[in-house]
Coordinates of C-alpha atoms in Angstrom, one line a residue:
M91 CA -11.6 -18.6 -50.4
T92 CA -12.6 -15.8 -52.9
A93 CA -16.3 -15.5 -53.6
R94 CA -17.5 -16.5 -57.1
F95 CA -18.4 -13.9 -59.7
Q96 CA -22.0 -14.0 -60.9
G97 CA -22.3 -10.6 -62.6
T98 CA -23.7 -7.5 -61.0
A99 CA -26.8 -5.4 -61.1
E100 CA -24.9 -3.0 -63.5
Y101 CA -23.3 -5.6 -65.7
V102 CA -25.0 -8.4 -67.6
A103 CA -22.6 -11.3 -67.6
T104 CA -23.4 -14.3 -69.8
D105 CA -23.0 -17.8 -68.4
D106 CA -19.9 -18.5 -70.4
L107 CA -18.3 -15.2 -69.2
T108 CA -18.9 -16.0 -65.5
I109 CA -17.5 -19.5 -66.0
A110 CA -14.4 -18.0 -67.6
V111 CA -13.9 -15.5 -64.8
N112 CA -14.3 -18.1 -62.0
A113 CA -12.1 -20.6 -63.9
A114 CA -9.3 -18.0 -64.1
V115 CA -9.6 -17.2 -60.4
T116 CA -9.5 -20.9 -59.5
L117 CA -6.5 -21.7 -61.7
E118 CA -4.8 -18.5 -60.5
R119 CA -4.1 -17.6 -64.2
P120 CA -4.5 -14.3 -65.9
L121 CA -7.8 -14.0 -67.7
L122 CA -7.3 -12.8 -71.3
V123 CA -10.4 -11.2 -72.6
K124 CA -10.8 -10.4 -76.3
G125 CA -13.7 -8.9 -78.2
E126 CA -14.8 -6.0 -80.4
P127 CA -14.2 -2.6 -78.9
G128 CA -17.1 -1.5 -76.8
T129 CA -18.2 -4.9 -75.7
G130 CA -17.4 -4.3 -72.0
K131 CA -14.0 -5.9 -71.6
T132 CA -12.6 -3.1 -69.4
E133 CA -15.8 -2.7 -67.5
L134 CA -15.7 -6.5 -66.7
A135 CA -12.6 -5.9 -64.5
R136 CA -14.4 -3.1 -62.6
Q137 CA -17.4 -5.3 -62.1
V138 CA -15.4 -8.3 -61.0
A139 CA -13.7 -6.1 -58.4
Q140 CA -17.0 -4.6 -57.2
A141 CA -18.7 -8.0 -57.1
L142 CA -15.9 -9.6 -55.1
G143 CA -15.4 -6.6 -52.9
L144 CA -11.8 -6.0 -54.1
R145 CA -9.8 -2.9 -54.9
M146 CA -8.9 -2.5 -58.6
I147 CA -5.5 -1.4 -59.9
E148 CA -5.7 -0.3 -63.6
W149 CA -2.7 -0.3 -66.0
N150 CA -3.7 1.3 -69.3
I151 CA -1.3 0.2 -72.0
K152 CA -0.2 2.6 -74.8
S153 CA 2.0 2.1 -77.8
T154 CA 5.0 3.4 -75.9
T155 CA 4.4 1.4 -72.7
R156 CA 7.3 -0.9 -71.7
A157 CA 6.9 -3.9 -69.4
Q158 CA 9.5 -2.5 -67.0
Q159 CA 7.2 0.4 -66.3
G160 CA 4.7 -2.1 -64.7
L161 CA 7.4 -3.1 -62.3
Y162 CA 9.3 0.1 -61.4
E163 CA 11.2 2.9 -63.0
Y164 CA 14.6 4.2 -61.7
D165 CA 15.0 8.0 -62.0
A166 CA 18.8 8.2 -62.4
V167 CA 18.6 11.8 -63.8
S168 CA 17.0 13.1 -60.6
R169 CA 19.5 11.3 -58.5
L170 CA 22.4 12.8 -60.4
R171 CA 20.9 16.3 -60.1
D172 CA 20.4 15.9 -56.4
S173 CA 24.0 14.6 -55.9
Q174 CA 25.2 17.8 -57.7
L175 CA 23.1 19.9 -55.3
G176 CA 24.4 18.0 -52.3
E177 CA 20.9 16.7 -51.3
E178 CA 20.8 14.3 -48.3
R179 CA 18.2 12.0 -49.9
V180 CA 20.6 11.0 -52.6
H181 CA 22.1 8.4 -50.3
D182 CA 19.0 6.3 -50.4
V183 CA 18.4 4.9 -53.9
G184 CA 14.9 4.0 -52.9
N185 CA 14.0 7.7 -53.1
Y186 CA 14.4 7.5 -56.9
I187 CA 12.4 4.4 -57.6
K188 CA 8.8 4.8 -58.8
R189 CA 6.6 1.8 -58.2
G190 CA 4.7 0.4 -61.2
K191 CA 1.2 -1.1 -61.2
L192 CA 2.5 -4.7 -60.8
W193 CA 4.5 -3.6 -57.7
Q194 CA 1.4 -1.9 -56.3
A195 CA -0.6 -5.0 -56.8
F196 CA 2.0 -7.3 -55.4
D197 CA 2.6 -5.1 -52.3
A198 CA -1.1 -4.6 -51.5
D199 CA -2.2 -5.6 -48.0
E200 CA -5.2 -7.4 -49.5
K201 CA -6.1 -9.3 -52.7
V202 CA -6.8 -6.9 -55.6
V203 CA -7.9 -7.1 -59.2
L204 CA -5.2 -6.0 -61.6
L205 CA -6.4 -4.8 -65.0
I206 CA -3.8 -4.7 -67.8
D207 CA -5.9 -2.9 -70.4
E208 CA -5.4 -3.2 -74.2
V209 CA -2.2 -5.3 -74.0
D210 CA -2.1 -5.5 -77.9
K211 CA -1.4 -1.7 -78.1
A212 CA 2.2 -2.3 -76.9
D213 CA 5.2 -3.7 -78.7
I214 CA 5.0 -7.4 -79.6
E215 CA 7.6 -8.2 -77.0
F216 CA 5.6 -6.6 -74.2
P217 CA 3.6 -9.7 -73.2
N218 CA 6.7 -11.9 -73.2
D219 CA 8.5 -9.5 -71.0
L220 CA 5.9 -10.0 -68.3
L221 CA 5.8 -13.8 -68.4
Q222 CA 8.1 -14.5 -65.5
E223 CA 6.6 -11.8 -63.3
L224 CA 3.1 -13.0 -63.8
D225 CA 4.1 -16.6 -63.4
R226 CA 6.2 -16.3 -60.3
M227 CA 4.4 -13.3 -58.9
E228 CA 7.7 -11.8 -58.0
F229 CA 10.5 -9.7 -59.5
H230 CA 13.9 -8.3 -58.6
V231 CA 14.8 -4.7 -58.1
Y232 CA 18.4 -4.5 -59.2
E233 CA 19.1 -1.0 -57.8
T234 CA 18.2 -2.0 -54.2
G235 CA 18.9 -5.7 -54.4
E236 CA 15.4 -6.6 -53.0
T237 CA 12.9 -9.1 -54.4
I238 CA 9.3 -8.0 -54.5
R239 CA 6.9 -10.9 -54.0
A240 CA 3.1 -10.8 -54.1
R241 CA 1.6 -10.8 -50.6
H242 CA -1.7 -11.9 -52.1
R243 CA -1.9 -13.3 -55.6
P244 CA -4.0 -10.7 -57.5
I245 CA -6.8 -11.5 -59.9
V246 CA -5.2 -10.5 -63.3
I247 CA -7.5 -9.5 -66.1
I248 CA -5.9 -8.6 -69.5
T249 CA -7.9 -7.1 -72.3
S250 CA -7.1 -7.1 -76.1
N251 CA -8.8 -5.7 -79.1
N252 CA -7.1 -8.2 -81.3
E253 CA -5.0 -5.5 -83.1
K254 CA -2.1 -7.8 -83.2
E255 CA -1.3 -11.5 -82.5
L256 CA -0.1 -12.3 -79.0
P257 CA 2.9 -14.7 -78.4
D258 CA 2.1 -18.3 -77.9
A259 CA 4.1 -18.5 -74.7
F260 CA 2.0 -15.7 -73.3
L261 CA -1.3 -17.3 -74.4
R262 CA -0.3 -20.6 -72.8
R263 CA -0.2 -18.9 -69.4
C264 CA -3.7 -17.3 -69.7
F265 CA -7.3 -18.5 -69.5
F266 CA -8.9 -17.2 -72.6
H267 CA -12.4 -15.8 -73.2
Y268 CA -13.8 -14.1 -76.3
I269 CA -16.8 -11.8 -75.6
R270 CA -19.1 -12.4 -78.5
F271 CA -21.2 -9.5 -79.6
P272 CA -24.5 -9.7 -77.7
D273 CA -27.5 -11.2 -79.5
E274 CA -30.8 -9.3 -79.3
A275 CA -32.1 -11.0 -76.2
T276 CA -28.9 -10.3 -74.3
M277 CA -28.8 -6.7 -75.6
R278 CA -32.3 -6.1 -74.3
K279 CA -31.1 -7.1 -70.8
I280 CA -28.1 -4.8 -71.2
V281 CA -30.4 -1.9 -72.3
E282 CA -32.7 -2.5 -69.3
V283 CA -29.8 -2.0 -67.0
H284 CA -28.8 1.3 -68.5
H285 CA -32.3 2.6 -69.6
P286 CA -34.8 0.9 -67.3
G287 CA -38.4 1.1 -68.4
I288 CA -37.7 2.0 -72.1
K289 CA -40.9 1.4 -74.2
N290 CA -40.8 -1.9 -75.9
A291 CA -42.0 -0.6 -79.2
L292 CA -39.1 2.0 -79.3
L293 CA -36.6 -0.6 -78.2
T294 CA -37.7 -3.2 -80.8
A295 CA -37.6 -0.6 -83.6
A296 CA -34.2 0.7 -82.5
L297 CA -32.6 -2.7 -82.1
T298 CA -34.0 -3.9 -85.5
Q299 CA -32.3 -0.9 -87.1
F300 CA -29.2 -1.3 -85.1
Y301 CA -28.7 -5.0 -86.1
E302 CA -29.6 -4.3 -89.7
L303 CA -27.0 -1.5 -89.7
R304 CA -24.3 -3.8 -88.2
E305 CA -24.9 -6.5 -90.9
T306 CA -24.7 -4.0 -93.8
P307 CA -22.1 -5.3 -96.2
G308 CA -19.1 -3.0 -96.7
L309 CA -19.4 -1.3 -93.3
K310 CA -16.0 -0.2 -92.1
K311 CA -16.7 0.0 -88.4
K312 CA -19.6 -1.8 -86.9
P313 CA -21.3 0.1 -84.1
S314 CA -20.7 -1.4 -80.6
T315 CA -22.7 -2.0 -77.5
S316 CA -21.6 1.2 -75.9
E317 CA -22.6 3.1 -79.1
V318 CA -26.1 1.6 -79.2
L319 CA -26.5 2.6 -75.5
D320 CA -25.5 6.2 -76.4
W321 CA -27.9 6.2 -79.4
L322 CA -30.8 5.0 -77.2
K323 CA -29.9 7.7 -74.7
L324 CA -30.3 10.3 -77.4
L325 CA -33.5 8.8 -78.7
L326 CA -35.0 9.0 -75.2
A327 CA -33.7 12.6 -74.7
E328 CA -35.3 13.7 -77.9
D329 CA -38.5 11.8 -76.9
L330 CA -38.6 9.9 -80.2
S331 CA -41.1 7.1 -80.8
A332 CA -40.9 3.9 -82.8
E333 CA -42.8 5.7 -85.5
D334 CA -40.2 8.5 -85.6
L335 CA -37.5 5.9 -86.4
K336 CA -39.2 4.7 -89.6
R337 CA -37.1 5.2 -92.7
D338 CA -38.0 5.5 -96.3
G339 CA -35.9 4.8 -99.4
A340 CA -35.0 8.5 -99.5
N341 CA -33.2 8.4 -96.2
A342 CA -31.3 5.2 -95.4
L343 CA -29.5 6.9 -92.5
P344 CA -30.9 6.2 -89.0
R345 CA -32.0 9.2 -86.9
L346 CA -29.1 10.7 -84.9
H347 CA -26.7 8.4 -86.8
G348 CA -23.6 10.2 -85.5
A349 CA -23.9 8.0 -82.4
L350 CA -23.6 4.9 -84.5
L351 CA -21.5 5.7 -87.6
K352 CA -18.1 7.1 -86.8
N353 CA -16.5 7.7 -90.1
E354 CA -17.4 9.3 -93.4
Q355 CA -17.0 6.1 -95.5
D356 CA -19.8 4.5 -93.6
V357 CA -22.1 7.6 -93.9
H358 CA -21.4 7.7 -97.6
L359 CA -22.2 4.0 -97.9
F360 CA -25.7 4.6 -96.5
E361 CA -26.1 7.7 -98.7
R362 CA -25.3 5.5 -101.8
L363 CA -27.8 2.9 -100.6
A364 CA -30.5 5.6 -100.4
F365 CA -29.6 6.9 -103.9
M366 CA -29.8 3.3 -105.3
A367 CA -33.1 2.8 -103.6
R368 CA -34.5 6.0 -105.1
G369 CA -33.3 4.9 -108.5
Q370 CA -35.2 1.6 -108.3
R371 CA -38.5 3.2 -107.6

C-alpha cells in the first residue's frame, strides 16, 4: 500500500490539498490540479514523488503536443533512409519507435508519479485522446502488434492554468482540486520554508503591500506566490527594512516592483494612482 501524502518540509500543503492527493491515489484516478500560475501546481507533483519515495516522469505539454507523442512515435523517415542504405537494423521496426512519457511510466519496474503539465495548452481534443489510455492503463502499438500495459499503475497528476475548458468526459475521469491563492497565514508558512528567519516586521510590511497590490482594481496580472518569494529574496539581498518599504502618495509603486508587476499596463496603473494621489493633496 502506498504511503499517504502529508506535505514535505519544502512544500506547505493545506489540509484540503493533502486530502485531494490521497483521494486520487486511493481511487486510482488522475488528479487534475487547477489554480493561478505560480501557486505550486507543478511543484506539487515533485513533492508528492519525494514524499512517497517515487520517481517522477514529467511530460510538459505545449501548443503543438499531440496525445500520440505521450504513447510513442514511429520514425518512418529514418527507416526509409536506412532501407535505402541497406542498413541491417531496418528489419526490426522496434528500432524506429520512440517511447513517450506514458510508455515510460507504464513500463517502469516500480510505481512512479506521472506529471502531465499544463494540459490546457494543447489542442482541445488532446485530453479526450488520452481517455482510454489513462482509463485502461494500456495501449496498442500498431507497428509491432504489441500491447503495452502498466506494470504498476502510476500516480497521475495533471495541471491546468484554466486557459481553456476541458472536456466533460475527461473531467469525469479525474479527481479535481483547485489550489486557492494562499491567505496571509498560509503565505507566512510558505515564506518561512523559503526564507527562514525573516524579520517579522519586514514580512508584515511586505505581505501587506503584496496583498494590497493583488487587490488593486484594474490589475491585468496579479502577482503570484512564486513572484512574492522572488520579491522577498530581493528585499533581503538589498537588506531593506520595513521602514524602507513605506510609500508616500508620490510613489505608489513598491520597491523593486519588477519582481511583482510583469507588464507595462500594470506599472502605468500604479503611476496613474500616484498622480491622482498627488492631485488630491
